[in-house]
XYZ file of C-alpha atoms in Angstrom:
566
model
C -0.319 -12.230 154.933
C -2.379 -10.231 157.338
C -0.006 -7.343 156.955
C -0.248 -7.536 153.241
C -4.036 -7.464 153.401
C -3.922 -4.427 155.663
C -1.629 -2.615 153.236
C -3.962 -3.399 150.359
C -6.963 -2.120 152.252
C -5.175 1.045 153.273
C -4.194 1.658 149.637
C -7.781 1.326 148.541
C -8.817 3.734 151.241
C -6.169 6.324 150.473
C -6.462 6.314 146.666
C -9.996 5.491 145.624
C -10.545 5.003 141.880
C -12.076 7.967 140.033
C -14.619 5.525 138.646
C -16.165 5.172 142.099
C -16.572 8.930 142.392
C -18.965 8.778 139.449
C -21.242 6.513 141.407
C -20.899 8.376 144.669
C -23.125 11.186 143.410
C -26.053 8.829 143.032
C -28.132 7.795 146.038
C -28.688 4.505 144.284
C -24.931 3.972 144.139
C -24.516 4.830 147.806
C -26.947 2.067 148.617
C -25.000 -0.393 146.505
C -21.510 0.394 147.699
C -22.143 1.188 151.366
C -20.598 -1.145 153.978
C -22.642 -4.051 155.201
C -25.031 -3.164 157.960
C -27.926 -4.785 159.607
C -31.234 -4.307 157.787
C -32.446 -2.033 160.549
C -29.468 0.333 160.256
C -29.674 0.179 156.495
C -33.195 1.539 156.307
C -32.643 4.009 159.094
C -30.042 5.770 156.895
C -32.619 6.339 154.153
C -33.458 9.914 155.024
C -36.102 11.889 153.057
C -33.278 13.837 151.429
C -31.633 10.632 150.192
C -34.902 9.293 148.810
C -35.577 12.594 147.012
C -32.131 12.537 145.419
C -32.731 8.968 144.321
C -35.949 9.815 142.486
C -34.450 12.971 140.944
C -31.581 10.927 139.511
C -34.067 8.442 138.049
C -36.052 11.291 136.485
C -32.927 12.803 134.887
C -31.848 9.403 133.564
C -35.199 8.672 131.909
C -35.407 12.226 130.515
C -32.084 11.870 128.704
C -33.124 8.428 127.486
C -36.386 9.817 126.085
C -34.642 12.689 124.287
C -32.175 10.265 122.713
C -34.975 8.041 121.419
C -36.898 11.063 120.056
C -33.833 12.333 118.204
C -33.327 8.913 116.642
C -36.943 8.852 115.454
C -36.921 12.368 113.997
C -33.591 11.781 112.299
C -35.089 8.742 110.627
C -38.146 10.710 109.550
C -36.083 13.585 108.159
C -32.805 12.291 106.784
C -30.416 15.178 106.109
C -30.469 16.410 102.545
C -27.224 15.350 100.919
C -25.470 18.115 99.052
C -24.825 15.925 96.042
C -26.635 17.929 93.399
C -24.743 18.017 90.120
C -23.823 21.624 89.483
C -21.591 23.600 87.160
C -18.814 23.179 89.706
C -19.173 19.404 89.518
C -16.369 17.415 87.884
C -18.902 16.402 85.237
C -19.108 19.984 84.023
C -15.408 19.947 83.198
C -15.650 16.981 80.848
C -14.783 17.667 77.213
C -17.698 17.426 74.846
C -16.531 14.111 73.332
C -17.386 12.463 76.657
C -21.008 13.495 76.260
C -22.282 10.158 74.963
C -20.658 8.235 77.821
C -22.015 10.746 80.322
C -25.512 10.557 78.901
C -25.445 6.770 79.046
C -24.379 6.811 82.685
C -27.047 9.349 83.589
C -29.681 7.330 81.792
C -28.705 4.131 83.593
C -28.679 5.891 86.948
C -32.107 7.335 86.268
C -33.550 4.012 85.207
C -32.233 2.235 88.298
C -33.582 4.732 90.803
C -37.083 3.437 91.361
C -39.477 4.749 93.932
C -39.471 1.538 95.901
C -42.173 0.612 98.310
C -44.831 3.078 99.350
C -43.609 2.940 102.923
C -40.001 3.746 102.118
C -38.806 7.115 103.316
C -38.220 9.545 100.432
C -34.628 10.343 99.580
C -34.578 14.087 99.064
C -31.168 14.087 97.432
C -32.429 11.883 94.606
C -35.837 13.522 94.204
C -34.597 16.819 92.743
C -34.906 17.202 88.978
C -31.238 17.831 88.151
C -30.137 19.169 84.747
C -27.403 17.748 82.571
C -23.985 19.349 83.183
C -23.230 22.726 81.668
C -20.919 22.535 78.667
C -17.325 23.701 78.718
C -17.251 25.990 75.706
C -13.980 26.227 73.811
C -12.892 27.329 70.375
C -12.410 30.563 68.535
C -14.677 32.825 70.587
C -14.528 36.495 71.385
C -14.224 37.606 74.992
C -17.889 38.632 75.033
C -19.012 35.266 73.609
C -16.916 33.337 76.114
C -18.360 35.441 78.922
C -21.889 34.774 77.666
C -21.502 30.987 78.077
C -19.629 31.212 81.380
C -21.530 29.922 84.419
C -21.897 32.089 87.546
C -20.087 31.394 90.803
C -22.471 29.539 93.106
C -20.337 30.599 96.097
C -20.633 27.132 97.608
C -24.394 27.278 98.192
C -26.152 23.916 98.194
C -29.603 22.738 99.316
C -30.082 22.243 103.054
C -33.588 21.550 104.326
C -32.856 21.026 108.004
C -36.216 21.287 109.751
C -36.297 22.202 113.438
C -36.907 19.675 116.216
C -40.207 21.383 117.023
C -41.371 20.939 113.431
C -40.387 17.282 113.476
C -42.160 16.609 116.748
C -45.439 17.933 115.363
C -45.053 15.862 112.206
C -45.876 12.571 113.908
C -49.404 13.812 114.593
C -49.975 15.943 111.484
C -48.842 13.244 109.057
C -51.516 10.895 110.429
C -54.436 13.361 110.414
C -57.729 11.651 109.460
C -60.378 14.046 110.729
C -59.753 17.357 108.932
C -59.228 17.748 105.185
C -58.173 20.636 102.961
C -59.304 20.752 99.324
C -57.606 23.272 97.023
C -58.582 24.287 93.490
C -55.563 25.563 91.531
C -56.142 27.807 88.522
C -54.100 29.378 85.731
C -51.252 27.980 83.674
C -48.823 25.274 84.746
C -46.414 27.399 86.765
C -49.188 29.430 88.360
C -50.766 26.152 89.443
C -47.424 24.979 90.829
C -47.246 28.071 93.044
C -50.729 27.416 94.391
C -49.984 23.743 95.041
C -46.889 24.743 97.020
C -48.947 27.072 99.203
C -51.725 24.483 99.516
C -49.292 22.099 101.205
C -48.078 24.857 103.520
C -51.637 25.863 104.470
C -52.489 22.223 105.186
C -49.487 22.124 107.495
C -50.521 25.372 109.206
C -54.034 24.015 109.813
C -52.707 20.543 110.697
C -55.070 19.061 108.126
C -54.756 16.302 105.560
C -54.485 17.559 101.980
C -56.595 16.124 99.198
C -54.644 15.941 95.927
C -55.234 19.428 94.463
C -57.855 19.951 91.781
C -56.624 21.653 88.597
C -59.276 24.017 87.289
C -60.047 23.861 83.577
C -58.014 26.582 81.886
C -60.388 29.067 80.248
C -57.801 30.374 77.787
C -56.377 27.091 76.495
C -59.235 24.731 77.373
C -56.876 22.294 79.092
C -58.797 19.740 81.169
C -55.741 17.971 82.603
C -55.984 16.642 86.137
C -53.224 16.545 88.737
C -52.166 12.983 87.947
C -51.942 13.838 84.230
C -49.207 16.392 84.919
C -47.550 15.387 88.193
C -46.366 12.133 89.750
C -48.973 11.607 92.490
C -47.204 8.689 94.148
C -43.965 10.652 94.371
C -45.841 13.714 95.658
C -47.375 11.718 98.507
C -44.193 9.903 99.448
C -42.009 12.995 99.471
C -44.395 14.839 101.794
C -45.420 11.931 103.999
C -43.445 13.258 106.968
C -44.895 16.779 106.586
C -48.544 16.484 105.571
C -50.838 13.555 104.923
C -51.880 13.624 101.258
C -54.915 11.614 100.147
C -56.328 11.043 96.681
C -59.920 11.890 97.606
C -62.175 12.761 100.507
C -63.379 9.826 102.601
C -67.076 8.995 102.324
C -67.644 10.299 105.859
C -66.682 13.807 104.727
C -68.641 14.030 101.483
C -71.225 16.805 101.555
C -73.951 17.730 99.093
C -73.097 21.424 99.392
C -69.748 22.780 100.423
C -68.791 26.425 100.850
C -65.836 27.453 98.677
C -63.596 30.111 100.172
C -62.225 32.237 97.334
C -62.013 35.733 98.792
C -58.712 35.566 100.632
C -56.786 38.836 100.947
C -53.233 39.020 99.680
C -50.184 38.067 101.727
C -51.884 36.631 104.811
C -49.712 35.203 107.637
C -50.179 31.791 109.304
C -51.908 33.409 112.293
C -54.606 34.815 109.989
C -55.088 31.406 108.354
C -55.623 29.725 111.724
C -57.905 32.443 113.065
C -60.045 32.447 109.923
C -60.364 28.746 109.111
C -59.445 26.541 112.068
C -62.839 26.703 113.781
C -64.682 26.046 110.511
C -62.384 23.141 109.733
C -62.897 21.604 113.167
C -66.679 21.891 112.875
C -67.156 20.769 109.265
C -64.101 18.578 108.752
C -63.577 19.934 105.227
C -62.268 23.270 103.946
C -62.295 24.155 100.236
C -60.007 26.979 99.073
C -59.789 28.499 95.614
C -57.656 31.261 94.122
C -54.563 30.920 96.314
C -52.203 32.734 93.957
C -50.079 35.147 96.060
C -52.538 34.915 98.952
C -50.171 33.357 101.492
C -47.448 35.638 102.828
C -44.036 35.310 101.213
C -42.438 35.833 104.629
C -43.122 32.733 106.702
C -41.308 31.049 109.609
C -38.130 29.195 108.525
C -39.644 25.696 108.626
C -42.543 26.699 106.378
C -40.163 28.351 103.908
C -38.193 25.111 103.769
C -41.439 23.235 103.216
C -42.149 25.478 100.232
C -38.787 24.516 98.733
C -39.377 20.853 99.485
C -42.673 20.932 97.599
C -41.425 23.007 94.658
C -38.084 21.305 94.045
C -38.642 17.790 95.394
C -42.318 16.811 95.556
C -43.665 18.316 92.321
C -42.083 15.932 89.862
C -43.774 15.603 86.493
C -45.687 12.445 85.623
C -43.462 9.698 84.223
C -44.512 9.986 80.530
C -43.936 13.760 80.526
C -40.745 13.467 82.569
C -39.264 10.855 80.241
C -40.221 12.669 77.037
C -38.887 15.979 78.354
C -35.588 14.330 79.266
C -35.309 12.715 75.827
C -35.807 16.046 74.085
C -33.352 17.729 76.456
C -30.685 15.105 75.681
C -31.195 15.574 71.947
C -30.686 19.289 72.400
C -27.782 18.936 74.838
C -25.803 16.389 72.818
C -25.231 18.936 70.035
C -23.489 21.371 72.373
C -24.384 24.425 74.473
C -27.730 26.086 73.950
C -29.861 28.966 75.156
C -33.442 28.432 76.300
C -35.582 31.459 75.631
C -39.037 31.872 77.129
C -40.353 34.167 74.433
C -43.758 35.395 75.584
C -45.378 36.343 72.290
C -48.670 34.437 72.594
C -51.945 36.203 71.895
C -53.211 35.919 75.475
C -50.021 37.551 76.799
C -50.557 40.646 74.687
C -54.203 40.750 75.777
C -53.442 40.394 79.499
C -50.494 42.783 79.665
C -52.197 45.633 77.808
C -49.194 46.018 75.501
C -48.819 46.346 71.738
C -47.279 43.579 69.661
C -44.937 45.614 67.499
C -46.205 43.688 64.454
C -48.162 46.556 62.949
C -51.575 48.270 63.243
C -53.554 45.276 61.978
C -52.297 42.947 64.710
C -52.497 45.608 67.408
C -56.119 46.310 66.496
C -56.976 42.627 66.927
C -55.481 42.601 70.423
C -57.258 45.819 71.415
C -60.653 44.428 70.350
C -60.179 41.234 72.365
C -59.031 43.222 75.377
C -62.044 45.535 75.229
C -64.460 42.619 74.975
C -62.785 40.646 77.777
C -61.622 43.234 80.269
C -61.310 40.633 83.031
C -58.139 39.331 81.381
C -56.259 42.622 81.763
C -53.958 42.383 84.771
C -52.951 45.386 86.898
C -52.192 49.075 86.259
C -55.439 49.679 84.399
C -54.872 53.437 84.199
C -51.582 53.187 82.276
C -51.188 53.545 78.522
C -49.336 50.893 76.537
C -46.331 53.228 76.267
C -46.226 53.752 80.034
C -46.547 50.029 80.569
C -43.643 49.307 78.263
C -41.226 51.711 79.935
C -42.353 50.525 83.367
C -41.114 47.063 82.402
C -44.605 45.532 82.333
C -44.503 44.382 78.704
C -42.729 41.357 77.218
C -39.731 42.115 75.057
C -40.600 41.783 71.384
C -38.711 39.396 69.116
C -36.642 42.281 67.737
C -35.804 43.624 71.201
C -34.873 40.154 72.423
C -32.550 39.556 69.479
C -30.757 42.845 70.014
C -30.503 42.184 73.749
C -28.897 38.749 73.340
C -26.424 39.983 70.732
C -25.462 42.818 73.067
C -24.752 40.316 75.855
C -22.371 38.402 73.600
C -24.522 35.539 72.320
C -22.927 34.335 69.062
C -25.075 34.472 65.947
C -24.733 30.707 65.456
C -25.956 29.925 68.983
C -28.642 27.277 69.191
C -31.759 28.736 70.797
C -34.597 26.637 72.183
C -37.887 28.539 72.064
C -40.125 27.728 75.030
C -43.712 28.878 75.077
C -46.809 28.725 72.946
C -47.425 29.703 69.359
C -46.396 33.361 68.811
C -49.153 35.725 67.807
C -48.627 36.373 64.119
C -46.999 32.952 63.683
C -43.758 33.191 61.672
C -44.062 36.958 61.388
C -43.860 37.189 65.177
C -40.540 35.296 65.251
C -39.025 36.656 62.040
C -36.921 39.479 63.584
C -35.368 37.067 66.070
C -34.792 34.325 63.493
C -32.931 36.814 61.291
C -30.360 37.341 64.072
C -30.343 33.752 65.410
C -31.257 31.328 62.612
C -30.573 28.158 64.662
C -33.967 28.119 66.356
C -35.314 24.881 67.815
C -38.732 24.040 69.258
C -40.074 20.926 70.945
C -41.963 20.146 67.742
C -38.651 20.084 65.852
C -36.906 17.945 68.490
C -39.681 15.374 68.850
C -39.893 12.326 66.648
C -43.078 11.490 64.821
C -45.913 10.805 67.234
C -44.039 11.675 70.436
C -46.063 14.823 71.072
C -49.366 13.382 69.865
C -50.676 12.517 73.364
C -50.264 16.145 74.407
C -51.965 17.981 71.568
C -54.341 20.593 73.054
C -52.852 19.963 76.500
C -51.041 23.191 77.243
C -49.906 22.194 80.745
C -48.136 19.075 79.480
C -46.486 21.089 76.697
C -45.395 23.695 79.248
C -43.937 20.916 81.418
C -41.861 19.673 78.473
C -40.631 23.229 77.867
C -39.754 23.427 81.560
C -37.560 20.316 81.413
C -35.710 21.325 78.241
C -35.224 24.860 79.581
C -33.870 23.578 82.899
C -31.169 21.632 81.028
C -30.008 24.632 78.994
C -26.673 26.341 79.558
C -28.342 29.762 79.615
C -31.973 30.636 80.283
C -33.500 34.009 79.397
C -37.159 35.021 79.880
C -38.535 37.842 77.753
C -41.065 38.571 80.492
C -40.940 37.823 84.232
C -44.004 35.768 84.983
C -44.379 32.462 86.767
C -42.214 30.459 84.362
C -39.323 32.895 84.711
C -39.480 32.849 88.514
C -39.861 29.073 88.679
C -36.884 28.549 86.383
C -34.810 31.105 88.277
C -35.364 29.327 91.589
C -34.915 25.806 90.242
C -31.687 26.657 88.406
C -30.373 28.295 91.575
C -31.311 25.268 93.682
C -29.402 22.824 91.463
C -26.155 24.787 91.360
C -26.889 28.332 90.154
C -27.088 27.704 86.433
C -26.936 30.835 84.330
C -30.211 32.731 84.274
C -30.248 36.190 82.710
C -33.084 38.363 83.963
C -33.648 41.364 81.640
C -33.863 44.660 83.488
C -36.472 46.070 81.142
C -37.084 49.286 83.026
C -33.388 50.223 82.903
C -32.557 48.983 79.414
C -35.516 50.013 77.252
C -34.663 53.746 77.110
C -31.377 52.810 75.394
C -33.307 50.953 72.695
C -34.761 54.306 71.625
C -31.359 55.924 70.991
C -30.408 55.102 67.420
C -27.230 57.156 67.775
C -25.669 54.612 70.170
C -23.251 52.291 68.377
C -23.565 48.509 68.726
C -20.304 48.385 70.678
C -21.456 51.002 73.161
C -24.912 49.442 73.385
C -23.367 46.052 74.176
C -21.163 47.554 76.856
C -24.178 49.230 78.480
C -26.260 46.030 78.423
C -23.486 43.902 79.926
C -22.902 46.443 82.664
C -26.624 46.653 83.480
C -26.885 42.867 83.774
C -23.588 42.045 85.417
C -25.372 41.076 88.645
C -28.355 39.425 86.969
C -26.633 36.310 85.655
C -27.977 33.720 88.087
C -25.463 34.196 90.887
C -26.756 33.771 94.478
C -29.146 36.537 95.517
C -30.185 36.396 99.187
C -33.934 36.665 99.558
C -33.670 38.823 102.664
C -32.354 41.691 100.529
C -36.006 42.133 99.538
C -38.297 40.417 102.004
C -41.317 40.084 99.723
C -39.573 37.811 97.236
C -40.716 34.236 96.620
C -38.476 31.757 98.397
C -38.973 29.374 95.465
C -37.398 32.013 93.196
C -34.739 33.080 95.723
C -33.898 29.948 97.768
C -30.814 31.547 99.390
C -30.481 31.506 102.385
C -33.779 29.916 103.530
C -33.262 26.648 101.644
C -29.581 26.759 100.707
C -26.455 27.111 102.810
C -22.744 27.379 102.090
C -20.618 24.232 101.815
C -17.091 25.183 100.886
């Protein structure tokens, strides 16, 4: 037996387990597994070097433990954005049209079951995007040009990905609980201009590490709209979606109310975050409140990656329309969608557009004279290029396309004459006369007033922002969107349609195409070929923003806010 024990001991000595080697590197392990000694010898072997190694190993252990806990916390705060946005490449988009009623019912039930939940629940970014109904699969006796017109662009596998950096997430714990410094922003202009300013207001609050008071919507001087933020947008959703980025409060606390407050409204254009901090941080720390007005295009379009992602998060996730507007817009969109594919056309023919752009209406001398008189009496409304004539403005691409030009343009691109066209925008100057040339080419015109049932639009009479929001929703759900003039609506729709799967968005290249409108000798066939060639790469396919650095990330979300998932 003794011999057997000796053999066993010698085996253990000759072939120690690899597991014990893992412990041998630790001073703590050497204390545990060392042979028995007297207490005196035991402590004599604790040299300064051994003690130092012991404490270093403890430090490394606790460091790794701390990093693991931090990663768990930040992952909980910022759940990854699921790439589950319904897009033209979705299986839903391949359904035949007779499945439309079943599809609509399923979408409606899904929408009705997705409540906001408790105020303390973390927002689910994947479900907060306003996603359009699937694009139709168009079949039938169509020409090649007509089939090409309805065809959706290749999204190249791009889907939303708002993966904020660890550094951004670490700062969020403090910033999202800020209670000492507050930013107040007054947003002016029309709906989509206000949206742009609200997006930048959130980003500036983040830059200054301040809490954001729900933005104030300035009374619109042109339309007299007195809507407040909560009349147009879902405040609860806005707060919840941004709760990990910026603290949003409904009003200033009583401790920060002041009888007189300086309003900063002279910001230069395209300022970087460093300028914002240098200019306002000291004032904000001293006074506790900063009021900014006139933010349109004031913040640089080229920001650090995390702030660009924050812009997308605000524009496409946080700024959801108030429930009554959202529901009505969706109802009208379904009524339009159920009848088949349709084009949404943002036809900028309103009186104020002609006044502001310095262009002529094309309706005749009487109407042009009216616009000129208003422009001369209210010169502050004229925007940019004051030294250019109306002809120069037109060929520089600064004027909206007229109804006649828009009709000819769409026919050249292959839009069939029986296509259903949703007209977004306000009342055209000249009323029916303003639309007549377009209606002659495309008689199936539809407006929100035609789609709505009796009384549905009554709450929004004389509320231009709410009406614009309804137009936005119906336009987003269209198979094809075309703006007659760039503007904020065109850019907002371009970015949103890209973000939800690159839905077709045709952006007229007015500067390149208008000279061909003057050549009456060009046949319709040749004219169509020229127009399709000019706009082959302007159909809503992915356009990386870094090709032109000064583009809005909310209009060109690739690659800042979207990445490839093949």
